[in-house]
Coordinates of C-alpha atoms and ligand atoms in Angstrom, one line a residue:
M1 CA 18.5 -34.0 -6.9
S2 CA 18.7 -36.7 -4.1
K3 CA 15.5 -38.4 -2.8
P4 CA 14.2 -37.3 0.2
T5 CA 14.6 -39.8 3.5
L6 CA 11.1 -41.0 4.5
L7 CA 10.7 -43.0 7.8
I8 CA 7.7 -45.2 7.8
V9 CA 6.2 -46.3 11.1
E10 CA 3.9 -49.2 10.6
D11 CA 3.6 -52.4 12.4
E12 CA 1.4 -54.4 9.8
E13 CA 3.6 -56.2 7.5
L14 CA 1.5 -56.0 4.5
I15 CA 0.9 -52.6 4.5
R16 CA 4.6 -52.1 5.0
A17 CA 5.1 -54.0 1.7
Q18 CA 2.5 -52.2 -0.1
L19 CA 4.3 -49.0 0.9
K20 CA 7.7 -50.1 -0.1
C21 CA 6.6 -51.3 -3.5
G22 CA 4.7 -47.7 -4.1
L23 CA 7.1 -45.1 -2.9
R24 CA 10.9 -46.8 -3.1
D25 CA 11.2 -44.8 -6.6
D26 CA 10.4 -41.4 -5.0
F27 CA 12.0 -41.9 -1.5
T28 CA 14.8 -43.4 0.5
L29 CA 12.8 -45.6 2.7
L30 CA 13.4 -46.4 6.4
F31 CA 10.8 -48.5 8.5
A32 CA 10.1 -48.8 12.2
E33 CA 7.3 -50.9 13.8
H34 CA 6.8 -49.1 16.8
A35 CA 7.7 -45.6 18.7
R36 CA 11.0 -46.8 20.2
E37 CA 12.4 -47.9 17.0
A38 CA 11.1 -44.9 15.3
L39 CA 12.9 -42.6 17.9
S40 CA 16.3 -44.5 17.3
A41 CA 15.9 -44.0 13.5
L42 CA 15.2 -40.5 13.6
K43 CA 18.2 -39.6 15.4
R44 CA 20.5 -41.9 13.3
E45 CA 19.0 -40.9 10.0
Q46 CA 17.3 -37.4 10.5
P47 CA 14.5 -38.2 7.8
A48 CA 12.8 -35.3 6.2
L49 CA 9.5 -37.1 6.5
V50 CA 7.9 -39.3 8.5
C51 CA 4.8 -41.4 7.6
L52 CA 3.0 -42.7 10.9
D53 CA 0.3 -45.1 11.3
L54 CA -2.1 -44.0 13.9
G55 CA -3.8 -47.4 14.4
L56 CA -0.4 -48.9 15.7
L57 CA -1.4 -51.9 17.3
P58 CA -2.3 -51.8 21.2
D59 CA 0.3 -51.5 23.4
P60 CA -0.2 -52.5 27.1
E61 CA 1.9 -49.4 27.9
C62 CA -0.2 -46.7 26.6
A63 CA -3.7 -46.0 25.7
E64 CA -3.0 -44.6 22.2
P65 CA 0.0 -45.8 20.7
G66 CA -0.3 -43.9 17.5
L67 CA -0.7 -40.4 19.2
E68 CA 1.8 -41.2 21.6
A69 CA 4.3 -42.0 18.8
L70 CA 3.6 -38.9 17.1
D71 CA 4.0 -36.6 20.3
L72 CA 7.4 -38.5 20.9
I73 CA 8.5 -38.0 17.2
M74 CA 7.4 -34.3 17.1
K75 CA 9.2 -33.5 20.3
A76 CA 12.5 -35.5 19.1
A77 CA 12.7 -33.9 15.6
P78 CA 10.5 -30.7 15.2
Q79 CA 11.9 -30.1 11.7
T80 CA 10.3 -33.3 10.4
K81 CA 7.3 -33.4 8.5
V82 CA 4.8 -36.0 9.6
V83 CA 2.0 -37.5 7.3
V84 CA -0.4 -39.5 9.5
L85 CA -2.3 -42.4 8.0
T86 CA -5.8 -42.6 9.9
G87 CA -8.6 -45.0 9.9
N88 CA -11.6 -42.9 11.1
G89 CA -10.7 -40.9 14.3
G90 CA -7.7 -39.3 15.6
R91 CA -7.0 -36.5 12.7
G92 CA -7.8 -33.6 14.9
S93 CA -5.7 -34.6 17.6
A94 CA -2.7 -35.4 15.5
V95 CA -2.8 -32.3 13.6
Q96 CA -2.9 -30.7 17.1
L97 CA 0.2 -32.4 18.0
G98 CA 1.8 -31.2 15.0
A99 CA 1.2 -33.7 12.0
F100 CA 1.8 -32.0 9.0
D101 CA -1.1 -33.6 6.8
Y102 CA -3.2 -36.9 6.9
H103 CA -4.4 -39.6 4.6
H104 CA -7.4 -41.8 5.1
K105 CA -6.9 -45.4 5.1
P106 CA -7.4 -47.4 2.9
I107 CA -4.3 -46.1 1.2
R108 CA -4.4 -45.0 -2.0
L109 CA -0.9 -44.8 -3.2
H110 CA -1.2 -42.3 -5.8
D111 CA -2.6 -39.5 -3.2
L112 CA -0.3 -40.4 -0.4
K113 CA 2.5 -39.9 -2.7
V114 CA 1.5 -36.5 -3.6
A115 CA 0.8 -35.6 0.2
L116 CA 4.3 -36.8 1.0
Q117 CA 5.8 -35.0 -2.0
R118 CA 4.3 -31.5 -0.8
A119 CA 5.3 -32.5 2.7
A120 CA 9.0 -32.9 1.2
Y121 CA 8.8 -29.8 -0.9
F122 CA 7.9 -27.7 2.2
Q123 CA 10.5 -29.1 4.4
A124 CA 13.2 -28.6 1.8
I125 CA 11.7 -25.0 1.9
E126 CA 12.2 -24.8 5.6
A127 CA 15.7 -26.2 5.7
D128 CA 17.0 -23.6 3.1
V129 CA 15.3 -20.6 5.1
E130 CA 17.6 -21.9 8.1
K131 CA 20.6 -22.1 5.8
Q132 CA 19.7 -18.8 4.5
R133 CA 19.5 -17.4 7.9
A134 CA 22.7 -18.6 8.8
G135 CA 24.4 -16.9 6.1
E136 CA 22.3 -13.8 6.4
A137 CA 25.2 -11.7 7.2
A138 CA 26.6 -12.1 3.7
T139 CA 23.9 -9.9 2.2
P140 CA 24.9 -6.1 2.0
C141 CA 21.1 -5.3 3.1
E142 CA 20.4 -6.3 6.2
G143 CA 17.0 -7.6 7.0
M144 CA 16.4 -8.0 3.1
L145 CA 15.8 -11.5 2.3
G146 CA 16.0 -12.8 -1.4
R147 CA 17.2 -15.6 -3.5
T148 CA 15.6 -14.9 -6.8
S149 CA 17.9 -13.8 -9.1
A150 CA 16.7 -10.6 -9.8
M151 CA 17.2 -9.9 -5.8
Q152 CA 20.6 -11.3 -5.8
E153 CA 21.4 -8.9 -8.9
I154 CA 20.2 -5.8 -6.7
F155 CA 22.2 -6.8 -3.8
A156 CA 25.3 -7.3 -6.0
V157 CA 24.7 -3.7 -7.3
V158 CA 24.0 -2.3 -4.0
S159 CA 27.7 -3.7 -2.5
R160 CA 29.3 -2.2 -5.9
I161 CA 27.6 1.4 -5.8
A162 CA 27.0 2.0 -2.1
R163 CA 30.4 3.2 -1.0
T164 CA 30.3 6.0 -4.1
D165 CA 28.2 8.9 -4.0
V166 CA 26.0 8.3 -7.1
T167 CA 22.3 9.0 -7.2
V168 CA 20.0 6.1 -7.1
L169 CA 16.7 5.7 -8.4
I170 CA 14.4 2.9 -6.7
Q171 CA 11.4 1.9 -9.0
G172 CA 8.8 -0.6 -7.6
E173 CA 5.2 -1.3 -6.4
S174 CA 4.0 -0.2 -3.1
G175 CA 5.3 -2.4 -0.4
T176 CA 8.4 -4.2 -2.5
G177 CA 11.0 -2.6 0.1
K178 CA 11.9 0.6 -1.6
E179 CA 12.4 2.3 1.7
L180 CA 14.4 -0.7 3.2
L181 CA 16.8 -0.6 0.3
A182 CA 17.3 3.0 0.3
R183 CA 18.4 2.5 4.1
A184 CA 20.4 -0.1 3.1
I185 CA 22.4 1.8 0.5
H186 CA 23.0 4.5 3.2
S187 CA 24.2 2.0 6.0
N188 CA 26.7 0.4 3.5
S189 CA 28.0 3.6 2.5
S190 CA 30.9 6.0 4.2
R191 CA 28.1 8.2 5.0
D192 CA 26.6 6.0 7.5
R193 CA 27.3 7.9 10.9
R194 CA 25.6 10.9 9.3
P195 CA 21.9 11.4 9.0
F196 CA 19.4 9.3 6.6
V197 CA 16.6 12.1 6.1
A198 CA 13.3 10.8 4.3
I199 CA 10.8 12.8 2.7
N200 CA 7.5 11.8 1.1
C201 CA 7.0 14.0 -1.8
G202 CA 3.5 12.5 -2.3
A203 CA 2.5 13.3 1.3
I204 CA 3.0 17.1 1.5
P205 CA 1.3 20.0 -0.2
D206 CA 3.7 21.8 -2.9
T207 CA 4.1 25.1 -1.1
L208 CA 5.2 23.3 2.2
L209 CA 7.2 20.5 0.4
E210 CA 9.5 23.4 -1.0
S211 CA 10.4 25.0 2.4
E212 CA 10.6 21.4 3.8
L213 CA 13.1 20.5 1.4
F214 CA 15.0 23.4 0.9
G215 CA 14.2 25.2 4.2
H216 CA 13.0 29.0 4.6
E217 CA 14.5 32.3 6.0
K218 CA 12.4 34.2 8.6
G219 CA 9.7 36.2 7.0
A220 CA 9.9 34.2 3.8
Y221 CA 6.3 34.0 4.1
T222 CA 3.0 34.7 6.6
G223 CA 3.9 32.2 9.2
A224 CA 7.6 31.6 8.6
H225 CA 8.5 33.4 12.2
I226 CA 11.8 31.9 12.3
Q227 CA 14.7 30.6 10.0
R228 CA 14.6 26.8 9.2
K229 CA 17.0 24.4 7.7
G230 CA 15.4 22.4 5.1
R231 CA 16.0 18.3 5.1
L232 CA 18.5 18.6 2.3
E233 CA 20.6 20.7 4.7
L234 CA 19.6 18.4 7.7
A235 CA 21.3 15.5 5.5
E236 CA 24.6 17.3 5.5
G237 CA 27.1 14.4 5.0
G238 CA 24.5 11.6 4.9
T239 CA 21.8 10.5 2.5
L240 CA 18.4 12.3 1.8
F241 CA 15.7 9.5 0.5
L242 CA 13.1 11.3 -1.8
D243 CA 10.1 9.0 -1.6
E244 CA 7.5 9.3 -4.2
V245 CA 9.5 11.4 -6.2
G246 CA 6.9 11.3 -9.2
E247 CA 4.7 13.3 -7.3
M248 CA 6.9 16.4 -7.4
S249 CA 5.7 19.7 -9.2
A250 CA 7.3 21.0 -12.1
L251 CA 8.8 24.0 -10.1
L252 CA 10.2 21.6 -7.5
Q253 CA 11.6 19.2 -10.2
V254 CA 13.7 22.3 -11.5
K255 CA 14.9 23.1 -8.2
L256 CA 16.1 19.8 -7.5
L257 CA 17.6 19.6 -10.5
R258 CA 19.6 22.6 -9.8
F259 CA 20.7 21.0 -6.6
L260 CA 21.9 17.7 -8.3
Q261 CA 23.6 19.8 -11.0
E262 CA 25.4 22.3 -8.5
R263 CA 25.3 20.7 -5.0
A264 CA 23.9 24.1 -3.8
I265 CA 20.8 25.4 -2.8
E266 CA 18.9 28.6 -1.7
R267 CA 16.4 28.7 1.0
V268 CA 13.1 29.8 0.5
G269 CA 12.9 33.9 0.6
G270 CA 16.8 33.7 1.0
R271 CA 19.6 34.8 -1.3
E272 CA 22.4 33.3 0.0
V273 CA 23.5 30.1 -1.9
L274 CA 24.7 27.2 0.5
R275 CA 26.8 24.3 -0.5
V276 CA 25.3 21.0 0.5
D277 CA 27.0 17.6 0.4
A278 CA 23.8 15.0 0.5
R279 CA 23.7 12.1 -1.8
V280 CA 20.3 11.6 -3.0
V281 CA 18.3 8.3 -3.2
A282 CA 14.7 8.5 -4.9
A283 CA 12.1 5.9 -5.0
T284 CA 8.5 5.9 -7.0
N285 CA 5.8 3.3 -7.5
K286 CA 4.9 5.0 -10.7
D287 CA 6.7 4.2 -14.1
L288 CA 8.8 7.4 -14.5
K289 CA 9.2 6.3 -18.2
V290 CA 5.1 6.8 -18.8
E291 CA 5.5 10.1 -16.5
L292 CA 8.3 11.5 -19.0
Q293 CA 6.1 10.6 -22.3
A294 CA 3.3 12.3 -20.6
G295 CA 5.2 15.1 -19.9
R296 CA 4.9 15.2 -16.3
F297 CA 8.2 14.5 -15.2
R298 CA 11.4 16.2 -16.7
E299 CA 13.5 14.3 -18.7
D300 CA 16.9 15.7 -17.5
L301 CA 15.6 15.2 -13.8
Y302 CA 15.1 11.6 -14.8
Y303 CA 18.5 11.3 -16.0
R304 CA 20.2 12.7 -13.1
L305 CA 18.3 10.8 -10.7
S306 CA 18.5 7.6 -12.3
V307 CA 22.4 7.1 -12.7
V308 CA 21.8 3.9 -10.8
N309 CA 18.3 2.4 -11.6
L310 CA 17.2 -0.3 -9.3
T311 CA 13.6 -2.0 -10.0
L312 CA 12.2 -4.1 -7.2
P313 CA 10.1 -7.0 -8.5
P314 CA 6.6 -7.4 -7.2
L315 CA 6.3 -10.3 -4.7
R316 CA 4.0 -12.2 -7.2
N317 CA 6.9 -12.4 -9.6
R318 CA 9.6 -13.9 -6.8
A319 CA 7.8 -17.4 -6.4
E320 CA 10.9 -18.8 -4.6
D321 CA 10.9 -15.8 -2.1
I322 CA 7.5 -15.9 -0.8
V323 CA 7.6 -19.0 1.5
L324 CA 11.1 -17.8 2.5
I325 CA 10.1 -14.3 3.6
A326 CA 6.9 -15.7 5.1
N327 CA 8.6 -18.1 7.3
A328 CA 11.1 -15.5 8.6
F329 CA 8.3 -13.1 9.3
L330 CA 6.9 -16.1 11.0
Q331 CA 9.9 -17.0 13.3
R332 CA 10.4 -12.8 14.4
S333 CA 6.6 -12.7 15.1
D334 CA 6.5 -15.9 17.0
K335 CA 9.4 -15.0 19.1
Q336 CA 7.6 -11.9 20.1
H337 CA 4.1 -14.0 20.9
R338 CA 6.3 -16.9 21.9
R339 CA 3.5 -19.4 20.5
K340 CA 6.0 -21.8 18.9
L341 CA 3.8 -22.1 15.7
R342 CA 4.2 -23.1 12.2
F343 CA 2.4 -22.9 9.0
G344 CA 0.0 -25.4 8.2
S345 CA -0.4 -26.8 4.6
S346 CA -3.6 -24.9 3.8
A347 CA -1.8 -21.5 5.0
L348 CA 1.3 -22.6 2.9
E349 CA -0.8 -23.2 -0.4
A350 CA -2.6 -19.9 0.2
I351 CA 0.5 -18.1 0.5
I352 CA 2.1 -19.4 -2.8
H353 CA -1.2 -18.9 -4.7
Y354 CA -2.3 -15.5 -3.5
A355 CA -1.1 -12.5 -5.9
W356 CA -0.1 -10.2 -3.1
P357 CA -0.9 -6.9 -4.3
G358 CA 0.6 -5.1 -1.4
N359 CA 3.6 -7.1 -1.8
I360 CA 5.9 -7.6 1.3
R361 CA 4.1 -5.3 3.7
E362 CA 1.0 -7.0 3.0
L363 CA 2.7 -10.7 3.5
E364 CA 4.2 -9.1 6.9
N365 CA 0.5 -8.0 8.3
A366 CA -1.0 -11.4 7.3
V367 CA 1.6 -13.5 8.8
E368 CA 1.2 -11.0 12.0
R369 CA -2.5 -11.6 11.9
G370 CA -2.2 -15.2 11.5
V371 CA 0.2 -15.4 14.7
L372 CA -2.6 -13.8 16.4
M373 CA -5.6 -15.7 15.1
A374 CA -4.1 -19.4 15.1
R375 CA -6.2 -21.8 17.1
T376 CA -3.7 -24.7 17.2
K377 CA -0.1 -24.8 16.8
F378 CA -0.5 -24.4 12.9
I379 CA -1.4 -21.2 11.2
E380 CA -4.2 -22.1 8.5
A381 CA -5.3 -20.2 5.4
R382 CA -8.4 -18.9 7.1
D383 CA -6.4 -17.1 9.8
L384 CA -4.2 -14.9 7.3
G385 CA -7.1 -12.9 6.2
I386 CA -6.6 -13.3 2.8
E387 CA -8.8 -14.5 -0.1
V388 CA -7.0 -16.5 -2.8
K389 CA -9.2 -16.5 -6.0
N390 CA -7.5 -18.7 -8.2
D391 CA -8.1 -22.4 -8.2
P392 CA -8.0 -23.7 -4.5
D393 CA -6.3 -27.2 -5.8
L394 CA -3.2 -28.0 -4.6
I395 CA -0.3 -27.8 -6.8
S396 CA 1.7 -30.9 -7.2
L397 CA 5.5 -30.9 -6.7
R398 CA 6.0 -31.1 -10.5
E399 CA 4.0 -28.1 -10.9
A400 CA 5.7 -26.1 -8.3
R401 CA 9.0 -27.1 -9.9
N402 CA 7.6 -26.1 -13.4
R403 CA 7.0 -22.8 -12.0
A404 CA 10.3 -22.1 -10.3
E405 CA 11.9 -23.5 -13.5
R406 CA 10.0 -21.1 -15.7
N407 CA 10.6 -18.2 -13.5
A408 CA 14.4 -18.8 -13.3
L409 CA 14.6 -19.0 -17.3
V410 CA 12.5 -15.7 -17.5
D411 CA 14.9 -14.0 -15.2
A412 CA 18.0 -15.2 -16.6
L413 CA 16.6 -14.0 -20.3
A414 CA 15.9 -10.9 -19.2
K415 CA 19.3 -10.4 -17.0
T416 CA 20.9 -11.3 -20.2
R417 CA 19.0 -9.7 -22.6
G418 CA 18.3 -12.9 -24.5
N419 CA 21.5 -14.3 -24.8
I420 CA 21.7 -17.8 -24.7
T421 CA 25.5 -18.5 -24.0
Q422 CA 25.0 -16.1 -21.0
G423 CA 21.8 -17.3 -20.0
A424 CA 22.9 -21.0 -19.9
R425 CA 25.8 -19.9 -18.0
L426 CA 23.8 -18.2 -15.5
L427 CA 21.5 -21.1 -14.8
A428 CA 24.4 -23.4 -15.0
V429 CA 23.3 -25.7 -17.8
S430 CA 24.2 -26.4 -21.2
R431 CA 23.1 -24.5 -24.4
P432 CA 21.0 -27.3 -25.9
K433 CA 19.4 -27.7 -22.4
L434 CA 18.6 -24.0 -22.1
H435 CA 17.0 -24.2 -25.8
G436 CA 15.0 -27.3 -24.3
L437 CA 13.6 -25.2 -21.6
I438 CA 12.9 -22.4 -23.9
A439 CA 10.9 -24.7 -26.1
K440 CA 9.2 -26.1 -22.9
Y441 CA 7.9 -23.3 -21.4
Q442 CA 7.5 -21.5 -25.0
V443 CA 9.4 -18.6 -24.3
N444 CA 10.7 -16.4 -26.9
A445 CA 14.6 -15.3 -26.2
R446 CA 14.1 -12.4 -28.7
D447 CA 11.2 -10.9 -26.6
F448 CA 14.1 -9.9 -23.9
R449 CA 16.4 -7.9 -26.5
Ligands
ATP1 N1 13.6 -8.2 1.2 C1 12.7 -8.2 2.1 N2 12.8 -8.9 3.1 C2 12.4 -8.8 4.3 N3 11.5 -7.8 4.6 C3 11.1 -6.9 3.8 C4 12.1 -7.2 2.4 N4 11.5 -5.8 1.4 C5 10.6 -5.1 2.4 N5 10.6 -5.9 3.8 C6 9.8 -5.2 4.6 O1 8.5 -5.1 4.1 C7 7.8 -3.5 4.5 C8 7.9 -2.8 3.5 O2 9.0 -2.2 2.9 P1 9.4 -0.6 2.4 O3 8.6 0.1 3.5 O4 11.0 -0.9 2.2 O5 8.4 -0.9 1.1 P2 8.1 0.5 0.2 O6 8.2 -0.2 -1.1 O7 9.0 1.6 0.8 O8 6.5 0.5 0.2 P3 5.7 2.0 -0.1 O9 5.8 2.0 -1.5 O10 4.6 1.4 0.3 O11 6.0 3.2 0.8 C9 8.8 -3.2 5.4 O12 8.4 -3.7 7.0 C10 10.0 -3.9 5.5 O13 10.9 -4.1 6.5
MG2 MG1 8.1 3.5 1.2

């Protein structure tokens, strides 16, 4: 990986020399002595980072040259992450003006380096978000973000199967995007001009669910004053989305199985057999295998439903996606509220460390809350309303890389069922390198077979 470019704006020669010596191994360095010089370097080189001394020498033309310079830099290059060096004051105003982080003088090189590396890490993620947004149209699932290999695999399967009529079972915890995925399958199919009809099997009492799904004839039961079509019939030519299918009673499971086998139904209280052409996509946040073993879900129905089985991973296992999706939500919500907000470093740390039990829906709500609660141009951790329990220490860049590397390794092994040759190919590394990674992270390839 190439080194990030860092522009140092510092008018004291001694400090410049100190920084050069301490940072040149990790960054490609540029130097400027004052705001004007900094602006032309920004334009010319577009550095990812700026380290700005707020205590620039007094300039007859402006009262506070450091803050003045920061303001100009933020306006000229809003994507750049600026870490300011401060004496005593100025920190609050610097953060208000858009500085990403600050470092108190005297300079402790190690700490400053960590702050700059963190800034570089987030700058790279934001740059990636931009790239991904530009290429968004390429994914078959509109509005569904994800670059972890598990998500890429799901997108690939959707492209392959959307235009067929196969039944799909989507599994995943609450808020992982099951409904969004079901809609994506529908809109990528040749049925997209016909209805997408959703029904939540867990939210409706059993007797009602039967008539909701299959319809009823006039007089079928007390209160059935008119004949009514069920959701299956309403989905004619289109897709029926059976949400929380694991909640269906034994009786309804039989009726659904019959429909899947014969593509025909009878309305409640009716004798006529009606042919219905609806594709079924089902979803559940239960582990249906467990339901099968406990005898609560029919095995034959399970196999009918899961011709294609897609499992959406929980957000906490999609380390690379969390910040990407959070930023996408921020851009969307910010556009509505017109606040030009960005995440401050404390918010990004919290977003990465939090376990997100409510997955993407919870993230969406937290970001929305952050946009409303932010007091400066930056959303901070407290604005998100989430409580991060594990260690509040900042993770270093190395730790962040290790976590991402381990996740990628585990994903590749899971996908190839522990096959080293295929795993190495997926990760674009040699076999010895893969063995090295397996040893480093103490992962057992056999566990994936
Ligand atoms: N990959 C993704 N990228 C961006 N937004 C997503 C993604 N997945 C889901 N969302 C958004 O997250 C929210 C929750 O998604 P959805 O309703 O599809 O989840 P679900 O699994 O059906 O949840 P539940 O089990 O609670 O019904 C929606 O607002 C959806 O637009
Ligand atoms: Mg849902």
